[in-house]
XYZ file of C-alpha atoms in Angstrom:
224
model
C 16.557 -13.318 -12.901
C 13.307 -15.097 -13.710
C 12.625 -18.785 -13.240
C 10.246 -21.113 -15.033
C 6.693 -20.402 -13.933
C 7.370 -16.877 -12.630
C 4.236 -14.693 -12.614
C 4.644 -10.915 -12.626
C 1.665 -8.676 -11.845
C 2.027 -4.975 -12.584
C 0.326 -1.962 -14.096
C 0.570 -1.544 -17.847
C 2.644 1.640 -17.496
C 5.227 -0.168 -15.360
C 5.534 -2.902 -17.994
C 5.888 -0.323 -20.766
C 8.607 1.525 -18.827
C 10.427 -1.745 -18.098
C 10.397 -2.678 -21.790
C 11.587 0.770 -22.860
C 14.518 0.622 -20.417
C 15.288 -3.020 -21.320
C 14.672 -4.221 -17.776
C 12.431 -6.878 -19.319
C 12.767 -8.439 -22.755
C 9.527 -9.232 -24.543
C 10.855 -12.604 -25.701
C 11.247 -13.644 -22.043
C 7.483 -13.392 -21.569
C 5.429 -16.444 -22.544
C 1.950 -14.984 -22.123
C 0.702 -11.422 -21.714
C -2.671 -11.007 -20.020
C -4.280 -7.612 -20.590
C -7.276 -6.681 -18.450
C -9.753 -4.165 -19.910
C -7.997 -4.540 -23.254
C -10.571 -2.361 -25.059
C -8.436 0.601 -23.913
C -5.748 -0.456 -26.407
C -6.144 2.505 -28.739
C -4.115 5.564 -29.721
C -1.219 6.272 -27.339
C -2.598 4.186 -24.501
C 0.155 2.084 -22.808
C -1.528 -1.125 -24.041
C -1.270 0.120 -27.616
C 2.321 1.327 -27.094
C 3.410 -2.082 -25.786
C 2.018 -3.754 -28.882
C 3.192 -1.223 -31.498
C 6.642 -0.455 -30.052
C 7.688 -3.977 -29.079
C 5.342 -6.711 -30.263
C 4.528 -5.835 -33.879
C 8.140 -4.928 -34.680
C 9.110 -8.543 -34.043
C 6.165 -10.253 -35.727
C 7.476 -12.761 -38.272
C 5.980 -16.021 -39.595
C 8.569 -18.216 -37.856
C 9.127 -16.152 -34.715
C 8.055 -18.376 -31.823
C 9.646 -16.190 -29.142
C 6.834 -13.657 -28.922
C 4.359 -14.110 -26.065
C 0.793 -15.185 -26.583
C -1.785 -12.483 -25.944
C -4.886 -12.896 -23.780
C -7.029 -9.782 -23.582
C -10.090 -9.590 -21.356
C -12.916 -7.090 -21.566
C -16.662 -6.868 -21.118
C -16.972 -4.143 -23.776
C -14.717 -4.635 -26.832
C -16.327 -1.706 -28.652
C -16.901 1.955 -27.870
C -20.537 2.729 -28.619
C -19.818 6.478 -28.543
C -17.598 6.181 -31.607
C -20.005 4.134 -33.736
C -23.741 4.013 -34.217
C -24.163 1.081 -36.606
C -23.113 -2.527 -37.020
C -20.453 -1.734 -39.632
C -18.763 0.672 -37.229
C -18.854 -1.897 -34.442
C -17.204 -4.575 -36.580
C -14.561 -2.066 -37.679
C -13.642 -1.411 -34.040
C -13.448 -5.136 -33.337
C -11.195 -5.669 -36.361
C -8.895 -2.832 -35.283
C -8.650 -4.333 -31.795
C -7.892 -7.780 -33.240
C -5.153 -6.369 -35.484
C -3.529 -4.403 -32.679
C -3.635 -7.297 -30.199
C -2.722 -9.842 -32.912
C -5.610 -11.916 -31.593
C -9.171 -12.972 -32.301
C -12.223 -11.833 -30.360
C -14.273 -14.627 -28.813
C -17.370 -14.394 -26.673
C -20.099 -16.643 -25.314
C -23.363 -17.000 -27.144
C -25.387 -16.290 -23.996
C -25.042 -15.600 -20.276
C -26.304 -19.104 -19.529
C -23.072 -20.512 -20.996
C -21.010 -18.326 -18.651
C -23.153 -19.356 -15.691
C -21.996 -22.964 -16.123
C -18.424 -21.981 -15.212
C -18.839 -18.999 -12.887
C -20.086 -19.328 -9.336
C -22.898 -16.826 -8.922
C -23.467 -15.242 -5.531
C -26.829 -15.325 -3.800
C -27.420 -12.082 -1.868
C -28.990 -12.438 1.567
C -30.356 -9.523 3.552
C -30.059 -9.510 7.331
C -32.042 -6.976 9.312
C -31.443 -5.959 12.911
C -33.290 -3.958 15.504
C -31.593 -0.692 16.369
C -30.937 -0.312 20.089
C -29.731 3.018 21.422
C -26.906 3.094 23.937
C -28.483 3.735 27.385
C -28.074 7.385 28.270
C -26.471 6.635 31.637
C -23.883 4.379 29.988
C -23.186 6.984 27.314
C -22.615 9.755 29.870
C -20.357 7.521 31.996
C -18.222 6.590 29.004
C -18.103 10.222 27.868
C -16.962 11.271 31.349
C -14.245 8.601 31.466
C -13.142 9.533 27.971
C -12.876 13.180 29.034
C -10.642 12.137 31.948
C -8.496 10.111 29.578
C -8.242 13.078 27.226
C -7.124 15.353 30.076
C -4.364 12.889 31.023
C -2.983 13.010 27.506
C -3.280 16.797 27.413
C -1.080 16.949 30.538
C 1.468 14.696 28.842
C 1.424 16.965 25.798
C 1.958 20.055 27.955
C 4.969 18.456 29.685
C 6.509 17.216 26.437
C 9.750 18.844 25.294
C 8.506 19.843 21.836
C 7.681 23.028 19.941
C 4.457 24.860 20.773
C 3.185 24.310 17.223
C 3.663 20.556 17.684
C 1.790 20.681 20.985
C -1.120 22.502 19.362
C -1.213 19.971 16.540
C -1.262 17.117 19.084
C -4.108 18.787 21.025
C -6.176 19.141 17.863
C -5.631 15.504 16.911
C -6.539 14.375 20.429
C -9.716 16.469 20.366
C -10.649 15.009 16.993
C -10.131 11.462 18.283
C -12.368 12.134 21.272
C -15.201 13.752 19.301
C -15.034 11.063 16.597
C -15.320 8.276 19.149
C -18.337 9.916 20.818
C -20.006 10.321 17.431
C -19.396 6.640 16.569
C -20.652 5.634 20.007
C -23.962 7.451 19.565
C -24.477 6.317 15.954
C -23.088 2.751 15.959
C -23.243 1.554 19.542
C -20.423 0.644 21.904
C -19.123 -2.616 20.415
C -19.138 -1.533 16.761
C -17.807 1.936 17.581
C -14.766 0.396 19.274
C -14.176 -1.985 16.365
C -14.407 0.752 13.746
C -12.405 3.230 15.805
C -9.658 0.728 16.561
C -9.253 -0.273 12.898
C -9.331 3.336 11.694
C -6.848 4.828 14.145
C -4.722 1.752 14.767
C -4.983 1.042 18.482
C -6.158 -2.001 20.410
C -9.572 -2.149 22.087
C -11.256 -5.007 23.900
C -14.761 -5.117 25.358
C -15.944 -7.018 28.427
C -19.605 -7.469 27.519
C -20.731 -8.599 30.981
C -19.234 -5.722 32.950
C -19.402 -3.219 30.072
C -15.735 -2.367 30.626
C -13.396 -1.820 27.734
C -9.618 -1.670 27.634
C -7.770 0.758 25.399
C -4.077 0.444 24.575
C -2.913 3.789 23.273
C 0.650 5.006 23.050
C 1.919 1.954 24.936
C -0.319 2.704 27.954
C -3.287 0.714 29.241
C -6.555 2.431 30.130
C -9.737 0.841 31.465
C -12.942 2.758 30.844
C -15.666 1.201 32.940
C -19.359 1.524 33.597
C -19.885 3.265 36.947
C-alpha cells in the first residue's frame, strides 16, 4: 500500500515487470522520472513501458496518467543520422514516444547558475619507504601469526579439502598484506587491508604497534 508522497526507486526492468504482473498500476503513479531516456527505442524497457501501458490509456480527458520527466545528455544517436534533418527526426520520435517535449539550455553558462561546480585540488606527498628493519620485524611477527592459524586449521575437525582451502586463503592474506605494506606503507596498508578483508586494525603511531582482531582473537604485532 502506497501513501501520499511515496517515492519508489528501481530499475526500469523491475518497473516493467511490476506493471506486467499488475503489482503496480500506472494510474497510481503521479510522475515517472526516466534517466538516460534516449535509450527509449525499439524493445528497450523504457519504450515497452510507454507503448504497453502509457499510450494505451492516452485520452484527452484522462488525468490519471503520470507526468513524464526524461533526462539525458544526448537525446540523439549520431551514429544513426548524419544531418540536421535526421537529428530532428530522432528528437520528434523521442518526443512522441515519451509524450513530452524536449527542452535544453541555450548554453553551459545557464546551467552553471544552478549547478555547483567542483574545483579540483591536487595534493602531492613525499614517498617514504618503510624502514627495512621495521618491515622485517612486522614480516616476522606476521609469519608467527600465520603459523598459529595454521595450527588451528590442522586441529580443526573439518575435511582435508576444507583445510587446504583455508591454508590457501591464509597464505593469500599474508602475502597480500606484505605487498600492501611495501607499496603503501604501514598505516595505509592496514586501512586498506582491514576494509578489504573485513577485520579490525588499530595502529599505535608512537610505539609502532598495531592490534589485529581476526576471528574473534586479539593479536598485537609490535616493533622489536
